Coordinates of C-alpha atoms in Angstrom, one line a residue:
X1 CA -178.8 -24.1 7.8
X2 CA -175.0 -24.0 7.6
X3 CA -173.1 -22.8 4.5
X4 CA -172.1 -26.4 3.8
X5 CA -175.7 -27.5 3.9
X6 CA -176.7 -24.7 1.6
X7 CA -174.0 -25.6 -0.8
X8 CA -175.1 -29.3 -0.8
X9 CA -178.7 -28.3 -1.3
X10 CA -177.8 -26.0 -4.2
X11 CA -175.7 -28.8 -5.8
X12 CA -178.6 -31.2 -5.5
X13 CA -181.0 -28.7 -7.0
X14 CA -178.7 -28.1 -9.9
X15 CA -178.4 -31.8 -10.4
X16 CA -182.2 -32.2 -10.5
X17 CA -182.5 -29.4 -13.0
X18 CA -179.9 -30.9 -15.3
X19 CA -181.6 -34.3 -15.1
X20 CA -185.0 -32.6 -15.8
X21 CA -183.6 -30.7 -18.7
X22 CA -182.1 -34.0 -20.2
X23 CA -185.5 -35.7 -19.8
X24 CA -187.2 -32.8 -21.6
X25 CA -184.7 -32.9 -24.5
X26 CA -185.0 -36.7 -24.8
X27 CA -188.8 -36.5 -24.9
X28 CA -188.8 -33.6 -27.3
X29 CA -186.5 -35.4 -29.7
X30 CA -188.5 -38.6 -29.9
X31 CA -191.8 -36.6 -30.3
X32 CA -190.4 -34.3 -33.0
X33 CA -188.9 -37.2 -34.9
X34 CA -192.1 -39.3 -34.7
X35 CA -194.8 -36.6 -35.1
X36 CA -193.2 -33.5 -36.6
X37 CA -192.7 -30.0 -35.1
X38 CA -196.2 -28.7 -35.7
X39 CA -198.0 -31.8 -34.2
X40 CA -196.1 -31.6 -30.9
X41 CA -197.0 -29.3 -28.0
X42 CA -194.8 -28.3 -25.0
X43 CA -197.6 -29.7 -22.8
X44 CA -197.2 -33.2 -24.5
X45 CA -193.4 -32.9 -24.2
X46 CA -193.8 -32.1 -20.5
X47 CA -196.1 -35.1 -19.9
X48 CA -193.7 -37.6 -21.6
X49 CA -190.7 -36.1 -19.7
X50 CA -192.6 -36.4 -16.4
X51 CA -192.4 -32.7 -16.0
X52 CA -194.7 -29.7 -16.4
X53 CA -195.1 -27.1 -19.1
X54 CA -193.8 -24.4 -16.8
X55 CA -190.6 -26.3 -16.3
X56 CA -190.2 -26.9 -20.0
X57 CA -190.6 -23.1 -20.6
X58 CA -188.2 -22.4 -17.8
X59 CA -185.4 -24.3 -19.5
X60 CA -186.5 -23.3 -23.1
X61 CA -188.4 -20.1 -23.7
X62 CA -190.1 -21.4 -26.8
X63 CA -190.9 -24.6 -28.6
X64 CA -188.6 -23.4 -31.4
X65 CA -185.7 -23.0 -29.0
X66 CA -186.3 -26.5 -27.6
X67 CA -186.4 -28.0 -31.1
X68 CA -183.1 -26.3 -32.0
X69 CA -181.4 -27.6 -28.9
X70 CA -182.7 -31.1 -29.4
X71 CA -181.3 -31.0 -32.9
X72 CA -177.9 -29.7 -31.8
X73 CA -177.7 -32.5 -29.2
X74 CA -178.7 -35.0 -31.8
X75 CA -176.1 -33.8 -34.3
X76 CA -173.4 -33.8 -31.6
X77 CA -174.3 -37.4 -30.8
X78 CA -173.7 -38.4 -34.4
X79 CA -170.5 -36.4 -34.6
X80 CA -169.2 -38.2 -31.5
X81 CA -170.0 -41.6 -33.0
X82 CA -169.0 -40.9 -36.5
X83 CA -166.0 -38.5 -36.3
X84 CA -163.8 -39.2 -39.2
X85 CA -160.6 -37.3 -39.8
X86 CA -159.7 -38.2 -43.4
X87 CA -156.0 -37.5 -42.7
X88 CA -156.1 -40.7 -40.7
X89 CA -157.2 -42.5 -43.9
X90 CA -154.7 -41.1 -46.3
X91 CA -153.2 -44.5 -46.8
X92 CA -156.5 -45.6 -48.3
X93 CA -157.4 -44.9 -51.8
X94 CA -160.2 -42.4 -52.5
X95 CA -162.4 -45.2 -53.6
X96 CA -161.9 -47.0 -50.2
X97 CA -162.5 -43.7 -48.4
X98 CA -165.8 -43.4 -50.3
X99 CA -166.8 -46.9 -49.2
X100 CA -165.8 -46.3 -45.6
X101 CA -168.0 -43.1 -45.5
X102 CA -170.9 -45.1 -47.0
X103 CA -170.6 -47.7 -44.3
X104 CA -170.3 -45.2 -41.5
X105 CA -173.3 -43.3 -42.8
X106 CA -175.5 -46.4 -42.6
X107 CA -174.2 -47.2 -39.1
X108 CA -175.0 -43.6 -38.0
X109 CA -178.4 -43.8 -39.5
X110 CA -179.2 -47.0 -37.6
X111 CA -177.7 -45.8 -34.3
X112 CA -179.4 -42.4 -34.4
X113 CA -182.4 -42.7 -36.7
X114 CA -184.2 -39.7 -35.4
X115 CA -182.2 -37.3 -37.5
X116 CA -183.2 -38.9 -40.8
X117 CA -186.8 -38.8 -39.7
X118 CA -186.6 -35.1 -38.8
X119 CA -184.8 -34.3 -42.1
X120 CA -187.5 -36.1 -44.1
X121 CA -190.3 -34.3 -42.3
X122 CA -188.7 -30.9 -42.6
X123 CA -187.7 -31.5 -46.2
X124 CA -191.4 -32.1 -47.0
X125 CA -192.6 -28.7 -45.7
X126 CA -189.5 -26.5 -46.1
X127 CA -189.1 -23.2 -44.4
X128 CA -186.8 -21.7 -41.8
X129 CA -186.3 -24.9 -39.7
X130 CA -185.0 -26.8 -42.8
X131 CA -182.6 -23.9 -43.6
X132 CA -181.4 -23.9 -40.0
X133 CA -181.0 -27.7 -39.9
X134 CA -179.0 -27.8 -43.2
X135 CA -176.8 -25.0 -41.9
X136 CA -176.1 -26.8 -38.7
X137 CA -175.8 -30.2 -40.3
X138 CA -174.1 -29.4 -43.6
X139 CA -170.4 -29.2 -42.8
X140 CA -170.0 -31.9 -40.2
X141 CA -172.2 -34.6 -41.8
X142 CA -172.2 -34.0 -45.5
X143 CA -169.0 -32.1 -46.0
X144 CA -166.6 -35.1 -45.9
X145 CA -168.7 -37.1 -48.2
X146 CA -169.0 -34.3 -50.7
X147 CA -165.3 -33.7 -50.5
X148 CA -164.4 -37.2 -51.4
X149 CA -167.1 -37.2 -54.2
X150 CA -165.6 -34.0 -55.6
X151 CA -162.1 -35.4 -55.5
X152 CA -163.1 -38.6 -57.2
X153 CA -165.0 -36.8 -59.9
X154 CA -162.1 -34.3 -60.5
X155 CA -159.8 -37.3 -61.1
X156 CA -162.3 -39.0 -63.4
X157 CA -162.8 -41.9 -61.0
X158 CA -166.5 -41.3 -60.2
X159 CA -169.2 -40.8 -62.7
X160 CA -170.1 -37.1 -63.2
X161 CA -173.5 -37.1 -61.4
X162 CA -174.5 -33.9 -59.6
X163 CA -172.6 -34.1 -56.2
X164 CA -175.6 -32.7 -54.2
X165 CA -178.1 -35.1 -55.8
X166 CA -175.7 -38.0 -55.3
X167 CA -175.2 -37.1 -51.6
X168 CA -179.0 -36.9 -51.1
X169 CA -179.5 -40.2 -52.9
X170 CA -177.0 -41.8 -50.6
X171 CA -178.8 -40.3 -47.6
X172 CA -182.2 -41.6 -48.8
X173 CA -180.9 -45.1 -49.6
X174 CA -178.9 -45.4 -46.4
X175 CA -181.5 -44.0 -44.0
X176 CA -184.9 -44.9 -45.4
X177 CA -185.2 -48.3 -43.8
X178 CA -184.6 -46.7 -40.4
X179 CA -186.9 -43.8 -41.0
X180 CA -189.7 -46.2 -42.0
X181 CA -188.7 -49.1 -39.7
X182 CA -192.3 -50.0 -38.9
X183 CA -193.0 -50.5 -42.7
X184 CA -189.8 -52.6 -43.1
X185 CA -190.6 -54.8 -40.1
X186 CA -194.1 -55.3 -41.4
X187 CA -192.9 -56.3 -44.9
X188 CA -189.9 -58.4 -43.9
X189 CA -190.7 -59.5 -40.4
X190 CA -187.0 -58.7 -39.5
X191 CA -185.5 -56.1 -37.3
X192 CA -183.6 -53.6 -39.5
X193 CA -181.6 -52.4 -36.4
X194 CA -179.9 -55.8 -35.7
X195 CA -176.2 -55.8 -36.2
X196 CA -176.4 -58.3 -39.0
X197 CA -179.1 -56.3 -40.8
X198 CA -177.2 -53.0 -40.5
X199 CA -174.0 -54.5 -41.9
X200 CA -176.0 -56.2 -44.7
X201 CA -177.6 -52.9 -45.6
X202 CA -174.2 -51.2 -45.6
X203 CA -172.9 -53.9 -47.9
X204 CA -175.8 -53.3 -50.3
X205 CA -175.3 -49.5 -50.3
X206 CA -171.6 -49.9 -51.0
X207 CA -172.3 -52.3 -53.8
X208 CA -174.9 -50.1 -55.4
X209 CA -173.0 -46.7 -55.2
X210 CA -169.6 -48.3 -55.6
X211 CA -170.9 -49.2 -59.0
X212 CA -170.6 -45.6 -60.0
X213 CA -166.8 -45.7 -59.5
X214 CA -164.9 -45.8 -62.8
X215 CA -162.5 -48.7 -62.6
X216 CA -159.2 -48.7 -64.4

């Protein structure tokens, strides 16, 4: 085999490995979100990914390492969709920045519902995975919202509720219908992920939490 053929074969092999790794991460994410960490095995992940347990463990030495990488990829997907530099919004009032963040949170929850499901499951049991998740998630996802809440409260323009409790209440109200989408569809016979439903839910969230703003 010539050096060119060896190089081509090596490139093809690396491509297959990357594709296999992506399939494993995608399968792991869906299973962890739907069933929880403890109820998922690497054997099941391999089966869903169309791979083998040995290949899963080749890419990820432990189930914990696979879970962490799946969460990092998920958070990165949300950051890519929802990146918001508040300097770009400095012509908006703080109240309008607050409303923009609420709408964008609902849109992110609908586009990537797996994260809300994982947070809900890990929040129920607590432990090292929850601490890791909040550390990875805290600044990029909750930092901007908390910053705007703190500024509004410091200026007396938002009621003085606890900022952490308020942030979590917004998270729960914004994400719950996507976390429990089967329940919502059973009760309403409507798709909560349709564009119209997502915007309607965002409108409701803004109306509800916008009511906490102190108006001049």
